[in-house]
XYZ file of C-alpha atoms in Angstrom:
696
model
C 103.280 47.165 64.427
C 102.375 43.963 66.203
C 103.700 42.770 69.533
C 105.324 39.379 69.933
C 104.791 37.953 73.418
C 107.418 35.249 72.985
C 111.089 35.813 73.710
C 113.448 35.780 70.744
C 116.986 34.470 71.207
C 119.911 36.485 69.922
C 119.963 35.141 66.365
C 122.166 36.102 63.419
C 125.221 36.216 65.658
C 127.690 35.475 62.908
C 126.130 37.780 60.316
C 125.913 40.673 62.820
C 129.556 40.249 63.829
C 130.703 39.923 60.232
C 128.816 43.042 59.219
C 130.288 45.081 62.068
C 133.778 43.704 61.357
C 133.429 44.532 57.679
C 132.466 48.084 58.521
C 135.426 48.480 60.856
C 137.827 46.982 58.315
C 136.584 49.292 55.565
C 136.938 52.287 57.821
C 140.431 51.305 58.893
C 141.544 50.943 55.282
C 140.123 54.346 54.383
C 141.730 56.167 57.293
C 144.775 54.227 58.386
C 146.448 57.226 60.038
C 143.769 58.245 62.504
C 145.634 57.518 65.728
C 146.197 61.169 66.692
C 146.195 64.671 65.342
C 143.450 66.800 63.857
C 144.665 66.402 60.278
C 144.215 62.627 60.418
C 140.825 62.900 62.122
C 139.565 65.508 59.683
C 138.673 62.977 56.989
C 137.354 60.299 59.305
C 133.892 58.987 58.486
C 132.122 55.919 59.828
C 128.896 54.475 58.463
C 127.134 52.312 61.008
C 125.684 48.918 60.177
C 122.121 48.997 58.930
C 121.124 45.850 60.784
C 120.867 45.944 64.545
C 123.836 44.074 66.113
C 121.798 41.343 67.763
C 124.712 40.000 69.807
C 124.417 42.981 72.147
C 121.633 41.266 74.086
C 120.861 37.614 74.877
C 117.081 37.759 74.467
C 114.476 40.018 72.916
C 110.736 40.447 73.353
C 110.355 40.952 69.592
C 112.194 39.770 66.511
C 115.463 41.749 66.592
C 115.933 41.512 62.818
C 112.835 43.564 62.014
C 113.081 47.125 60.707
C 109.477 48.188 61.177
C 109.976 48.928 64.887
C 112.688 49.429 67.482
C 114.085 46.319 69.137
C 112.932 45.469 72.646
C 115.736 43.648 74.507
C 115.014 41.654 77.660
C 116.878 43.472 80.436
C 117.692 41.793 83.734
C 118.922 44.122 86.479
C 122.334 42.891 87.689
C 121.999 44.528 91.089
C 118.334 43.719 91.792
C 118.307 39.915 91.967
C 115.612 38.328 89.844
C 114.291 41.615 88.437
C 113.517 41.327 84.712
C 111.959 44.482 83.288
C 108.657 43.607 81.566
C 107.815 44.530 77.987
C 104.886 46.604 79.241
C 107.354 49.129 80.678
C 108.723 50.101 77.244
C 106.163 48.850 74.705
C 105.218 51.899 72.554
C 101.615 50.624 72.437
C 101.149 50.364 76.203
C 102.899 53.375 77.801
C 101.972 53.432 81.520
C 100.136 56.589 82.534
C 100.912 56.668 86.250
C 103.301 54.908 88.580
C 101.117 53.836 91.484
C 103.776 51.620 93.057
C 106.251 54.258 94.212
C 104.471 57.522 95.109
C 106.557 60.022 97.045
C 105.768 60.177 100.753
C 103.784 63.081 102.109
C 105.034 65.067 105.094
C 103.626 64.001 108.468
C 100.643 65.863 109.881
C 101.838 68.735 112.041
C 101.164 68.927 115.755
C 99.232 71.864 117.222
C 102.414 73.297 118.718
C 104.200 73.178 115.390
C 101.266 74.875 113.659
C 101.444 77.673 116.222
C 105.172 78.165 115.735
C 104.904 78.082 111.954
C 102.032 80.590 111.984
C 104.003 82.934 114.168
C 107.184 82.688 112.090
C 105.353 83.214 108.798
C 103.452 86.257 110.119
C 106.757 87.780 111.166
C 108.161 87.055 107.688
C 105.213 88.841 106.042
C 105.449 91.831 108.353
C 109.091 92.398 107.439
C 108.580 91.965 103.680
C 108.939 95.406 102.035
C 107.090 94.246 98.887
C 103.888 93.197 100.642
C 101.667 95.465 98.512
C 103.015 94.067 95.233
C 102.068 91.044 93.133
C 105.074 89.383 94.701
C 103.546 89.865 98.144
C 100.257 88.417 96.955
C 102.053 85.363 95.614
C 103.874 84.837 98.867
C 100.692 85.328 100.893
C 99.061 82.611 98.774
C 101.985 80.344 99.533
C 101.420 81.037 103.225
C 97.929 79.595 102.995
C 99.218 76.612 101.033
C 101.835 76.078 103.696
C 99.323 75.831 106.514
C 97.242 73.408 104.469
C 100.313 71.308 103.764
C 101.074 71.175 107.474
C 97.552 70.538 108.717
C 96.154 68.354 105.941
C 99.022 67.195 103.711
C 96.835 64.866 101.657
C 95.003 67.947 100.375
C 98.199 69.625 99.161
C 98.234 67.942 95.733
C 94.496 68.575 95.358
C 95.083 72.278 95.960
C 97.959 72.316 93.454
C 95.771 70.796 90.711
C 92.858 73.163 91.406
C 95.112 76.245 91.376
C 96.728 75.082 88.161
C 93.316 74.689 86.524
C 91.994 78.000 87.875
C 94.984 80.048 86.680
C 95.401 77.960 83.519
C 99.063 77.212 84.221
C 98.876 74.058 82.093
C 96.516 71.975 79.978
C 97.569 68.799 81.811
C 97.255 69.901 85.459
C 96.140 66.504 86.751
C 99.039 64.692 85.144
C 101.583 67.235 86.408
C 100.444 68.090 89.915
C 98.486 65.128 91.288
C 99.738 63.165 94.253
C 101.215 60.620 91.826
C 103.211 63.328 90.035
C 104.702 66.547 91.461
C 101.854 67.310 93.872
C 103.417 65.370 96.741
C 106.801 66.981 96.105
C 105.317 70.496 96.091
C 103.414 69.739 99.292
C 106.652 68.664 100.993
C 108.451 71.794 99.847
C 105.714 74.269 100.800
C 105.421 72.588 104.212
C 109.138 73.090 104.894
C 110.019 76.310 103.033
C 110.088 79.844 104.402
C 107.466 80.975 101.901
C 107.181 84.450 103.431
C 110.872 85.109 102.857
C 113.626 84.261 100.398
C 112.253 80.804 99.552
C 108.858 82.230 98.634
C 110.413 84.946 96.497
C 112.326 82.374 94.487
C 109.312 80.073 94.145
C 107.245 82.987 92.825
C 110.078 84.063 90.529
C 110.817 80.676 88.987
C 107.479 78.868 88.972
C 104.636 81.412 89.092
C 104.929 83.847 86.169
C 107.989 85.641 87.605
C 105.710 87.485 90.058
C 108.676 88.242 92.307
C 111.915 89.842 91.115
C 115.039 87.703 91.278
C 116.801 88.605 94.542
C 120.582 89.036 94.480
C 122.915 86.370 95.761
C 123.141 86.122 99.530
C 126.517 87.417 100.812
C 128.948 84.616 101.585
C 131.257 84.187 104.561
C 134.171 82.592 102.745
C 136.572 82.971 105.656
C 134.689 80.337 107.605
C 134.013 78.171 104.550
C 137.605 77.312 103.633
C 139.861 75.445 106.051
C 142.980 77.068 104.584
C 143.634 80.215 102.543
C 144.694 79.912 98.926
C 148.452 79.286 98.735
C 150.522 82.357 97.874
C 152.514 81.791 95.819
C 150.749 78.896 94.127
C 152.560 75.572 93.897
C 154.714 75.211 90.810
C 152.668 73.746 87.944
C 153.288 70.153 87.017
C 155.652 69.553 84.109
C 153.878 68.227 81.013
C 154.768 64.637 80.230
C 154.307 64.860 76.468
C 152.228 61.686 76.658
C 148.650 62.109 75.463
C 145.726 60.224 76.956
C 142.557 59.601 74.978
C 139.443 60.524 76.959
C 135.874 60.189 75.687
C 133.228 62.722 76.717
C 129.605 62.107 75.798
C 126.330 63.168 77.330
C 122.538 63.284 77.215
C 121.729 60.067 75.373
C 118.060 60.300 76.432
C 117.366 56.860 74.971
C 113.688 56.335 74.193
C 112.772 52.651 74.526
C 109.184 53.660 73.685
C 110.218 55.236 70.364
C 107.754 54.071 67.726
C 109.168 53.920 64.197
C 106.675 55.479 61.795
C 104.813 57.450 64.478
C 104.323 61.227 64.213
C 107.688 63.007 64.393
C 106.110 66.472 64.285
C 103.576 66.178 67.088
C 102.044 69.057 69.039
C 101.526 67.404 72.443
C 103.672 65.029 74.468
C 106.899 63.351 73.330
C 107.037 62.975 69.539
C 107.828 59.717 67.747
C 105.382 57.983 70.105
C 102.516 55.741 69.047
C 99.666 57.829 70.474
C 100.874 61.433 69.929
C 99.808 63.334 66.809
C 99.892 66.736 65.190
C 96.806 68.751 66.150
C 96.349 69.777 62.511
C 95.733 66.144 61.540
C 94.746 64.014 64.561
C 95.062 60.324 63.798
C 96.987 60.954 60.549
C 100.782 60.689 60.360
C 102.215 63.833 58.741
C 105.931 63.173 59.362
C 106.717 59.464 59.966
C 109.480 58.897 62.534
C 112.581 57.441 60.821
C 114.072 54.279 62.267
C 117.252 56.090 63.380
C 115.658 59.217 64.843
C 114.257 62.670 64.131
C 114.951 66.253 65.266
C 111.946 66.675 67.611
C 112.443 63.289 69.290
C 114.629 61.486 71.780
C 117.096 58.793 70.782
C 115.829 55.440 69.482
C 117.917 52.444 70.475
C 119.014 52.104 66.833
C 120.690 55.545 66.908
C 122.192 54.889 70.340
C 123.862 51.699 69.142
C 125.117 53.320 65.930
C 126.861 55.994 68.019
C 128.445 53.375 70.267
C 129.647 51.497 67.155
C 131.135 54.668 65.678
C 132.924 55.958 68.780
C 135.798 53.418 68.944
C 136.162 53.304 65.163
C 136.453 57.073 64.695
C 138.667 57.679 67.727
C 141.097 54.856 66.929
C 140.407 53.066 70.218
C 138.997 49.745 68.916
C 141.940 47.778 70.318
C 143.196 49.951 73.166
C 140.007 51.482 74.546
C 139.996 54.922 76.114
C 142.239 55.710 79.046
C 138.955 56.690 80.698
C 135.593 58.184 79.734
C 133.226 60.693 81.297
C 129.456 60.720 80.911
C 127.785 63.916 82.102
C 124.267 62.686 82.701
C 120.731 62.293 81.355
C 120.081 58.727 80.315
C 116.260 58.821 80.515
C 113.833 60.121 77.866
C 111.770 63.314 78.196
C 108.532 61.688 79.351
C 105.832 63.535 81.285
C 105.877 62.758 84.989
C 102.741 60.629 84.880
C 104.422 58.222 82.418
C 107.572 57.845 84.506
C 108.277 55.398 87.323
C 111.147 54.088 89.391
C 111.302 51.008 87.184
C 111.514 53.114 84.019
C 114.494 54.997 85.455
C 116.333 51.910 86.717
C 115.590 50.059 83.453
C 117.229 52.855 81.470
C 120.217 53.033 83.819
C 120.710 49.262 83.569
C 120.304 49.196 79.779
C 122.698 52.029 78.961
C 125.486 51.386 81.440
C 125.544 47.770 80.246
C 125.792 48.981 76.624
C 128.557 51.459 77.488
C 130.559 48.694 79.133
C 130.113 46.333 76.175
C 131.046 48.825 73.470
C 133.565 51.344 74.819
C 136.380 49.075 75.972
C 138.012 48.334 79.295
C 138.832 51.851 80.510
C 136.743 53.148 83.429
C 133.737 55.375 82.817
C 133.029 58.123 85.347
C 129.395 59.192 85.241
C 127.195 61.751 86.912
C 123.465 61.907 87.601
C 121.370 64.018 85.216
C 118.163 65.856 86.037
C 116.130 63.316 84.022
C 117.770 60.367 85.782
C 115.378 60.569 88.698
C 111.720 60.016 89.566
C 110.091 62.472 89.564
C 112.386 64.045 87.023
C 114.747 66.738 88.336
C 113.756 66.081 91.968
C 116.326 65.257 94.640
C 115.636 65.892 98.329
C 118.463 67.021 100.597
C 119.311 65.332 103.869
C 118.384 68.396 105.939
C 114.707 67.451 105.509
C 115.243 64.671 108.021
C 113.467 61.353 108.506
C 111.960 59.440 105.624
C 111.667 62.553 103.474
C 115.461 62.889 103.424
C 115.950 59.384 102.009
C 113.080 59.167 99.504
C 115.528 59.114 96.576
C 118.048 56.780 98.194
C 116.793 53.915 95.986
C 118.308 55.717 92.993
C 121.661 56.549 94.589
C 121.987 52.930 95.725
C 121.051 51.582 92.291
C 123.505 53.835 90.447
C 126.321 53.108 92.881
C 125.700 49.366 92.558
C 125.680 49.535 88.751
C 128.920 51.545 88.644
C 130.501 49.000 90.988
C 129.091 46.080 88.960
C 130.649 47.450 85.768
C 134.022 47.762 87.533
C 134.273 51.539 87.218
C 134.259 52.565 90.885
C 136.127 51.265 93.923
C 134.298 50.328 97.087
C 135.306 53.633 98.711
C 133.865 55.652 95.797
C 130.687 53.543 95.897
C 130.292 54.308 99.599
C 130.603 58.038 98.846
C 128.019 57.786 96.073
C 125.528 56.131 98.425
C 126.085 58.805 101.075
C 126.265 61.927 98.874
C 123.312 61.809 96.469
C 125.299 59.694 93.942
C 128.269 62.110 94.097
C 131.721 60.618 94.613
C 135.470 61.091 94.303
C 137.830 58.729 92.489
C 141.525 58.948 93.322
C 143.554 57.348 90.558
C 147.119 56.100 90.749
C 148.500 58.879 88.535
C 148.044 61.949 90.746
C 144.607 62.608 89.322
C 141.111 62.683 90.823
C 137.611 62.892 89.395
C 134.884 64.473 91.518
C 131.331 63.817 90.352
C 128.512 66.078 91.627
C 124.724 65.773 91.697
C 123.863 69.146 90.170
C 120.137 68.625 90.679
C 121.012 70.259 93.982
C 121.502 73.615 92.245
C 119.015 73.056 89.396
C 116.226 75.633 89.211
C 113.519 73.014 88.507
C 114.239 70.905 91.602
C 111.529 72.032 94.047
C 113.469 70.706 97.034
C 116.121 73.383 96.477
C 113.602 76.031 97.561
C 113.783 75.102 101.234
C 116.023 77.555 103.142
C 117.535 78.659 99.844
C 119.193 81.711 101.371
C 121.622 79.112 102.749
C 123.613 78.171 99.620
C 124.441 74.579 100.595
C 121.516 72.929 102.369
C 122.362 69.619 100.727
C 125.998 69.543 101.870
C 127.064 68.891 98.272
C 129.367 71.919 98.083
C 130.831 71.103 101.508
C 131.658 67.648 100.131
C 133.267 69.229 97.047
C 135.331 71.673 99.099
C 136.635 68.989 101.442
C 137.623 66.750 98.526
C 139.406 69.638 96.785
C 141.288 70.459 99.987
C 142.445 66.834 100.230
C 143.589 67.005 96.613
C 145.489 70.242 97.238
C 147.214 68.745 100.291
C 148.249 65.719 98.203
C 149.336 67.759 95.169
C 146.773 66.052 92.921
C 144.998 67.420 89.865
C 141.181 67.294 89.646
C 138.433 67.174 87.053
C 134.936 68.065 88.250
C 132.001 66.533 86.377
C 128.342 67.436 86.713
C 125.223 67.669 84.599
C 123.490 71.048 84.972
C 125.907 73.837 84.079
C 126.663 76.433 86.746
C 126.556 79.452 84.452
C 126.211 80.175 80.666
C 123.088 82.422 80.541
C 121.965 81.632 84.104
C 118.606 80.171 83.054
C 119.226 76.663 84.422
C 120.963 76.944 87.818
C 120.077 78.846 90.982
C 122.019 81.936 91.972
C 123.113 81.162 95.545
C 124.638 77.679 95.188
C 126.386 78.486 91.904
C 127.740 81.715 93.398
C 129.347 79.609 96.135
C 130.522 77.061 93.544
C 132.245 79.879 91.629
C 134.136 80.929 94.784
C 135.174 77.315 95.396
C 136.488 77.056 91.842
C 138.363 80.343 92.356
C 139.942 79.069 95.582
C 141.243 75.834 94.024
C 142.190 77.072 90.541
C 144.274 76.739 88.539
C 146.649 74.619 90.640
C 144.142 71.909 91.663
C 141.185 72.046 89.253
C 142.349 71.312 85.715
C 138.915 71.239 84.004
C 135.161 71.138 84.669
C 132.603 69.302 82.514
C 128.825 69.641 82.159
C 126.022 68.490 79.840
C 122.287 69.276 80.042
C 121.766 71.900 77.309
C 122.378 69.367 74.479
C 124.552 72.058 72.856
C 128.278 72.679 72.342
C 128.983 75.509 74.792
C 131.648 76.724 77.200
C 132.141 78.659 80.452
C 135.258 80.466 81.687
C 135.856 80.947 85.427
C 137.897 83.995 86.495
C 139.604 85.127 89.697
C 137.839 87.401 92.206
C 134.312 86.435 91.135
C 134.909 87.671 87.597
C 135.269 91.319 88.607
C 138.096 91.641 86.074
C 137.980 89.401 83.012
C 141.201 89.119 81.042
C 143.687 86.471 79.988
C 145.607 86.812 83.269
C 142.597 86.334 85.545
C 141.075 83.443 83.539
C 141.551 80.324 85.673
C 139.458 77.313 84.660
C 137.242 76.117 81.800
C 133.831 74.478 82.018
C 133.259 72.349 78.881
C 129.540 71.917 78.125
C 129.065 68.749 76.094
C 126.678 68.432 73.131
C 124.234 65.539 73.235
C 123.628 62.233 71.529
C 119.890 62.990 71.444
C 118.646 65.150 68.545
C 116.003 66.677 70.829
C 115.362 69.453 69.817
C 116.537 70.387 66.277
C 120.121 69.310 66.900
C 122.440 66.768 65.339
C 123.874 63.966 67.463
C 127.492 64.236 68.617
C 130.331 63.066 70.862
C 133.870 64.215 71.654
C 137.336 62.897 72.441
C 139.968 64.879 74.336
C 143.708 64.485 74.060
C 144.975 65.058 77.596
C 148.495 65.413 78.971
C 149.076 62.515 81.363
C 150.834 64.654 84.003
C 149.016 68.000 83.978
C 145.614 66.628 82.858
C 145.225 69.723 80.719
C 143.361 69.312 77.425
C 145.619 69.652 74.376
C 142.913 69.164 71.758
C 139.256 68.268 71.552
C 137.816 66.423 68.540
C 134.075 66.422 67.942
C 132.095 64.128 65.626
C 128.442 64.343 64.631
C 125.734 62.627 62.594
C 123.327 64.537 60.358
C 119.846 63.736 61.660
C 118.343 65.431 58.600
C 119.592 62.484 56.507
C 118.010 59.710 58.578
C 114.695 59.503 56.705
C 116.587 58.374 53.586
C 117.898 55.334 55.488
C 114.451 53.786 55.945
C 113.425 50.845 53.792
C 116.893 49.234 53.693
C 119.290 47.513 56.072
C 122.572 47.908 54.210
C 123.742 51.039 56.038
C 122.875 53.046 59.117
C 123.745 56.631 60.135
C 127.009 58.159 58.999
C 129.134 59.718 61.745
C 131.772 62.166 60.604
C 134.426 64.485 61.963
C 133.047 67.931 62.730
C 135.976 69.950 64.076
C 139.177 70.182 66.089
C 138.972 72.854 68.784
C 142.622 73.790 68.366
C 142.464 74.061 64.569
C 139.174 75.960 64.619
C 139.931 78.597 67.244
C 143.725 78.597 67.682
C 144.589 80.580 64.524
C 142.331 83.435 65.705
C 144.602 84.209 68.678
C 146.998 87.088 68.038
C 150.514 85.692 67.936
C 149.212 82.136 67.625
C 148.990 79.358 70.173
C 151.774 76.817 70.691
C 151.223 73.297 69.357
C 151.555 71.832 72.852
C 150.007 74.686 74.839
C 146.824 73.592 76.606
C 143.314 74.672 75.663
C 142.946 76.263 79.070
C 141.088 79.317 80.377
C 143.728 81.702 79.005
C 143.301 80.187 75.544
C 139.530 80.543 75.684
C 139.598 84.115 76.959
C 141.878 85.071 74.064
C 139.365 83.394 71.735
C 136.596 85.608 73.145
C 138.773 88.664 72.515
C 139.159 87.481 68.912
C 135.358 87.089 68.750
C 134.969 90.716 69.833
C 137.275 91.762 67.000
C 135.780 89.455 64.369
C 132.121 88.394 64.685
C 132.561 85.672 62.049
C 134.196 83.614 64.796
C 130.937 83.850 66.760
C 129.138 82.638 63.626
C 131.418 79.589 63.624
C 130.795 79.014 67.330
C 127.036 79.328 66.799
C 127.074 76.742 63.991
C 129.047 74.280 66.087
C 126.804 74.949 69.095
C 124.010 73.048 67.296
C 126.402 70.383 65.942
C 126.034 71.847 62.419
C 122.294 71.233 62.330
C 120.421 72.595 59.323
C 117.936 74.048 61.813
C 120.430 76.237 63.697
C 119.419 79.923 63.367
C 121.970 82.604 62.528
C 123.602 84.682 65.280
C 123.492 88.389 64.444
C 122.995 91.708 66.222
C 122.793 91.421 70.021
C 123.355 87.679 69.743
C 127.084 88.280 69.169
C 127.931 90.114 72.423
C 125.463 87.906 74.286
C 127.291 84.713 73.266
C 130.642 86.171 74.300
C 129.154 87.183 77.651
C 127.712 83.701 78.203
C 131.114 82.133 77.564
C 132.584 84.394 80.250
C 129.890 83.537 82.813
C 130.590 80.612 85.137
C 127.745 81.284 87.596
C 124.093 82.255 87.350
C 124.812 85.433 89.340
C 127.389 86.693 86.825
C 125.230 85.783 83.822
C 122.125 87.466 85.238
C 124.079 90.608 86.094
C 126.122 91.000 82.904
C 124.506 89.333 79.902
C 121.752 90.128 77.395
C 119.137 87.375 77.780
C 117.447 85.441 74.999
C 120.310 84.099 72.857
C 121.565 81.132 74.877
C 120.145 78.288 72.780
C 120.042 77.437 69.073
C 117.018 75.152 69.537
């Protein structure tokens, strides 16, 4: 694949438009009654155009008509004046190995007085640790030494991290992962500020160092002081359904890979697959499984697959002319690159590229988005404001960029933009129809975010959950309904979030459900999953105590071993309850057959209606206009307990009907039911059999 240094104008405008119009016309003729209802959607199929729609971008670095490689559009950042992202940022042949422009700051060198105080406090912490003679105690004692080094000689912190990684063989790429240009500076900041002899150290040793410490239980909460007002008793009368149905798009985890190299190794053994310089160890330098133009199971999403999905969404949902009433995007725009190949520019390029595409293709309705763990640099890292000084604002560039893009696209008001700048890209949108959307930065409860391990026995160091609670109280006072959107789920099997913050989140959901919170939405796992939130911290789980549903959205990316998918909800315009959910998917296993021609692209087809799939299993049935709420889903889990074939159906749909989804038998059946009933990491860890959460 050769590189073309010249810029190519957007040619073939008429042919690209005619081809797309022909596809839409053919689809409309084949499925003229697809405006609403599962029966009409059930036969809907859309085959994307084989040629790339060149009118999407004004200029390209390479010839956009070619099929031998992915297109490389010229992207100018609308909120960074004069910034045009260079080809070298995304060229598959020249992937940058380290971002030397934007290293994270190191903590300041400690004064002698601070060293004395820290030494004293840490010695006290060790002396009161009952597990000091265990491997856990050894791990924490090692962190103590690292802490003093981080305070006294912070520049040596990353060096120590690399040497320890190499000595204990934690990784084969220690330098790339833990140098000062990767996570080494972050780890040095965290160790310098964390109480490594106490709760913070226990969690660090549990989550990052071979589980040397047991997982401590959730810290008891003082909820009386947390909430400004008690939960109303009785609850306000529920809103009367309007009978009018809104169309709402939910999609997630695009993980577009602008460095995707068509024809590269799709079955590699190191690094991201479908990349120019990554091979299978069994045949270095020889391509065993060439990467198809539209994507492969082990890889992130090429731009060709991304665009085919955005073509299919309005056609299959019947929103070509009207657009959606609104859309939600639950995070993760950026590809799964190793830290040493990431940079600020790579993140902001991806944000600019995709939000521009969403605006161009999905119609005029607003899109409410949330920040994913990969939408940061370094990935998954977000520092909380309690760090103080420059360390507290080291990710502000990203919050400002996202807020400016969302404002530029016309999706957020100036007041919501101000909130996003101040609250780690989190915000609240108050619409005119008695409805609010609250978007959270769930990196602040994500297990892989090192910054969360500073004073972790306090469940809300970031202030994120204080922000959420205050916004929910305002909504309750106004009588408004709320959707909460975030990226990293709060529960399922408990392997992704931290115990303390999600335990508090669960109590917040309990306090404001079901009269304020109508639904919660996550992404992150790439799979079609669900969480039910119950009253009283889930101590009694039945249809009467079920309060709120957390919908976990499957991904556009096939990574790993999944089909690509998206969903549309039909939502009552007064209650904002979901009346049905329609999911479509594209069979990634078929993509290799599309190479060598430009007549057709991926086929997207209807997968299932939630109501039609699970409703008949409920004893006594479920009314045609009754919402798919927490009561509905708890009754579905009771049906699963009575008939395991329903779990088999759920398991198949969890992987978007991928041919690579394994069967769910034996302990997998009760485990899946338990995961569905777990809305926090604490409940999942306490109740559920581990090991069956994913179909990847």
